[in-house]
Amino acid sequence: DIQMTQSPSTLSASIGDRVTITCRASQSLSSWLAWYQQKPGKAPKLLIYKASSLENGVPSRFSGGGYGTEFTLTISSLQPDDFATYYCQQYGSYPRTFGQGTKLEIK
Amino acid sequence: QLQLQESGPGLVKPSETLSLTCTVSSGSITSISYLWGWIRQPPGKGLEWIGSIHSAGNTYYNPSLESRVTISVDTSRNQFSLKLISVTAADTAVYYCARHFLSEAARGGFNYWGQGTLVTVSS
């Protein structure tokens, strides 16, 4: 199985900040990586696929980057709606695996 | 807008079988382009992919659960189902159904999700 490791586990930030979450894979994924946002009591929402492609309807302040084993999710200017938990997920091989999550908190 | 809805018992006894159904609406489960999957999330923890199925019947399972899991599809009802046998307290989780792409070269990820259903394993 491909292991996905996110850092940090928790991130405290303020409205307007630029934040970056990192996801590392135990083997190369090419660009087969997705990012999700999850709010309490809700299903995850797909933000980014293929490492850097923005899902329809997702605000442009979200961006993804990386290739191979290291990937990033950046939020350019934090909005109140962005405080949530973020997960990366690889779809380069089965079984599909997720990172452990990064909780983005208000400072 | 495609919608997915999980249904099934919220309480299952240890050693028994967990059974859930996902009903797909405003779209056909028979589309050849998609797989239909189950993902779970223990309370306060992360996401675990359980397995996926294509409407043609091809299945993909997480090896960590494969010996206990069966996913099936009923195209006449536009539904797919999950059975997990010999459950323990460790199987307590919110169970989600979701759609992803059969060929993820162009697009990927689970792009439609059900709202999730909490299944508690307890006597």
XYZ file of C-alpha atoms in Angstrom:
230
model
C 0.000 0.000 0.000
C 1.097 3.576 -0.643
C 1.385 5.479 2.650
C 0.336 9.128 2.639
C 1.762 11.469 5.279
C 0.465 14.998 5.776
C 2.116 17.839 7.641
C 1.388 19.579 9.796
C -1.361 17.679 11.623
C -2.752 20.948 12.961
C -2.274 24.433 11.595
C -3.343 27.658 13.305
C -3.794 30.666 11.055
C -5.660 33.947 10.722
C -8.095 35.317 8.167
C -6.145 36.550 5.164
C -3.105 34.341 5.802
C -1.504 32.240 3.094
C -1.179 28.622 4.238
C 0.373 25.514 2.760
C -0.244 21.873 3.659
C 2.179 19.189 2.530
C 1.437 15.584 1.573
C 4.170 13.013 1.012
C 3.696 9.619 -0.619
C 5.750 6.507 0.130
C 6.230 5.938 -3.610
C 5.792 7.948 -6.760
C 2.257 8.893 -7.745
C 3.043 10.878 -10.875
C 0.198 13.420 -10.564
C -2.471 11.053 -9.270
C -3.339 12.984 -6.145
C -6.526 14.623 -4.873
C -7.261 17.031 -2.029
C -10.449 17.223 0.012
C -11.965 19.607 2.547
C -14.113 18.195 5.331
C -16.198 20.121 7.824
C -17.596 18.575 11.031
C -20.513 16.258 10.381
C -20.176 16.569 6.598
C -18.822 14.431 3.807
C -15.468 15.370 2.303
C -15.577 17.726 -0.662
C -13.212 17.293 -3.602
C -11.110 20.426 -4.117
C -8.286 19.394 -6.420
C -7.520 16.388 -8.631
C -4.494 15.438 -10.690
C -2.367 17.315 -8.149
C -3.177 20.787 -9.458
C -6.531 20.798 -11.288
C -9.275 22.743 -9.534
C -12.627 20.960 -9.248
C -15.592 22.853 -10.687
C -16.918 25.512 -8.321
C -13.904 25.557 -6.006
C -12.603 29.082 -5.308
C -9.398 30.057 -7.054
C -7.677 30.835 -3.735
C -7.127 27.065 -3.510
C -4.237 25.674 -5.508
C -2.340 22.422 -5.637
C 1.156 21.542 -6.711
C 3.770 18.855 -6.746
C 4.658 15.681 -8.572
C 5.965 12.257 -7.699
C 6.095 11.955 -3.931
C 5.666 15.500 -2.616
C 2.554 17.607 -2.999
C 1.151 20.831 -1.591
C -2.229 22.434 -1.061
C -2.099 26.217 -0.740
C -4.838 28.600 0.283
C -3.751 32.048 -0.831
C -5.882 34.162 1.528
C -7.787 32.345 4.254
C -11.504 32.987 4.494
C -13.739 32.100 7.454
C -15.283 29.217 5.457
C -11.868 27.580 4.990
C -11.386 26.437 8.585
C -11.822 22.692 8.257
C -9.839 19.472 7.984
C -7.996 18.730 4.741
C -7.064 15.308 3.375
C -4.904 14.194 0.503
C -5.678 10.948 -1.331
C -3.690 8.983 -3.872
C -5.267 7.253 -6.832
C -2.111 5.968 -8.443
C -2.795 2.423 -7.309
C -5.112 0.252 -5.273
C -5.866 0.341 -2.439
C -6.758 4.000 -2.552
C -5.263 5.652 0.543
C -5.706 8.947 2.355
C -3.438 11.087 4.449
C -4.227 11.364 8.139
C -5.623 14.869 7.767
C -4.601 18.429 8.604
C -6.892 20.439 10.854
C -6.850 24.130 9.993
C -7.806 26.190 13.036
C -8.406 29.863 13.634
C -5.528 31.533 15.473
C -27.137 17.064 -9.723
C -26.142 13.513 -8.864
C -27.138 12.440 -5.357
C -26.071 9.467 -3.262
C -27.850 8.335 -0.099
C -26.719 5.655 2.333
C -29.252 3.557 4.219
C -29.130 0.711 6.701
C -29.093 -0.122 10.403
C -27.292 2.275 12.699
C -26.532 -0.406 15.280
C -25.007 -3.819 14.652
C -24.028 -6.416 17.231
C -20.468 -7.728 17.440
C -19.806 -10.769 15.210
C -22.823 -9.951 13.044
C -22.980 -8.524 9.510
C -23.074 -4.842 8.656
C -25.231 -4.173 5.574
C -25.609 -0.809 3.877
C -27.135 0.330 0.608
C -26.348 3.420 -1.434
C -29.117 4.733 -3.682
C -28.031 6.855 -6.626
C -30.443 9.465 -7.970
C -30.389 12.038 -10.764
C -27.907 9.852 -12.637
C -27.435 6.281 -13.760
C -25.259 3.782 -11.946
C -24.792 1.989 -15.288
C -22.569 4.701 -16.732
C -19.422 2.894 -17.889
C -17.213 5.812 -16.862
C -17.564 5.465 -13.123
C -16.846 3.300 -10.120
C -18.984 3.348 -6.998
C -17.185 3.106 -3.715
C -17.453 2.845 0.047
C -15.275 4.837 2.434
C -15.456 4.880 6.218
C -14.344 7.207 8.984
C -14.146 6.126 12.643
C -15.254 8.851 15.045
C -12.580 11.534 15.265
C -10.261 9.731 12.835
C -9.301 9.729 9.181
C -10.725 8.219 6.014
C -10.338 4.604 4.901
C -11.304 3.340 1.457
C -13.176 0.032 1.742
C -13.760 -0.894 -1.882
C -15.406 -0.006 -5.179
C -17.539 -1.620 -7.866
C -18.309 -1.011 -11.519
C -21.844 -1.533 -12.829
C -20.474 -4.453 -14.874
C -19.675 -6.133 -11.553
C -15.904 -5.695 -11.353
C -14.834 -5.103 -7.767
C -11.791 -3.615 -6.061
C -11.259 -4.158 -2.336
C -8.914 -2.875 0.320
C -6.729 -5.891 1.213
C -7.045 -4.968 4.882
C -10.791 -5.729 4.721
C -11.081 -7.994 1.697
C -11.685 -11.190 3.659
C -14.781 -9.665 5.279
C -16.200 -7.371 2.567
C -18.587 -7.866 -0.322
C -19.752 -5.008 -2.542
C -22.550 -5.670 -5.019
C -24.588 -3.660 -7.498
C -28.296 -3.707 -8.415
C -28.631 -1.786 -11.656
C -32.418 -2.219 -11.741
C -32.696 -0.223 -8.536
C -29.750 2.115 -9.230
C -28.155 0.949 -5.987
C -24.983 -0.626 -4.727
C -24.437 -2.315 -1.401
C -21.829 -3.118 1.221
C -21.685 -6.188 3.433
C -19.067 -6.475 6.153
C -19.091 -9.697 8.149
C -17.871 -10.522 11.647
C -17.876 -6.915 12.813
C -16.183 -5.665 15.979
C -16.134 -2.330 17.785
C -13.261 -1.314 15.475
C -15.769 -1.231 12.601
C -17.741 1.575 14.279
C -17.573 4.460 11.830
C -19.420 6.834 9.561
C -19.789 4.984 6.261
C -19.878 7.014 3.059
C -20.709 5.969 -0.460
C -19.058 7.920 -3.260
C -18.425 7.997 -7.006
C -15.055 8.058 -8.746
C -13.771 7.645 -12.255
C -12.988 4.300 -13.854
C -10.217 5.943 -15.830
C -8.653 8.533 -13.625
C -6.054 9.694 -16.134
C -8.053 12.792 -17.050
C -9.872 13.357 -13.790
C -9.695 11.675 -10.423
C -10.833 11.618 -6.869
C -14.196 10.909 -5.315
C -16.284 13.729 -6.717
C -19.737 12.873 -5.385
C -20.407 11.659 -1.837
C -23.382 10.598 0.203
C -23.988 12.385 3.481
C -22.696 9.407 5.455
C -24.336 7.118 7.984
C -23.008 6.261 11.428
C -22.864 2.558 12.181
C -22.134 1.598 15.770
C -21.045 -1.922 16.655
C -22.203 -2.705 20.154
C -24.139 -5.340 22.031
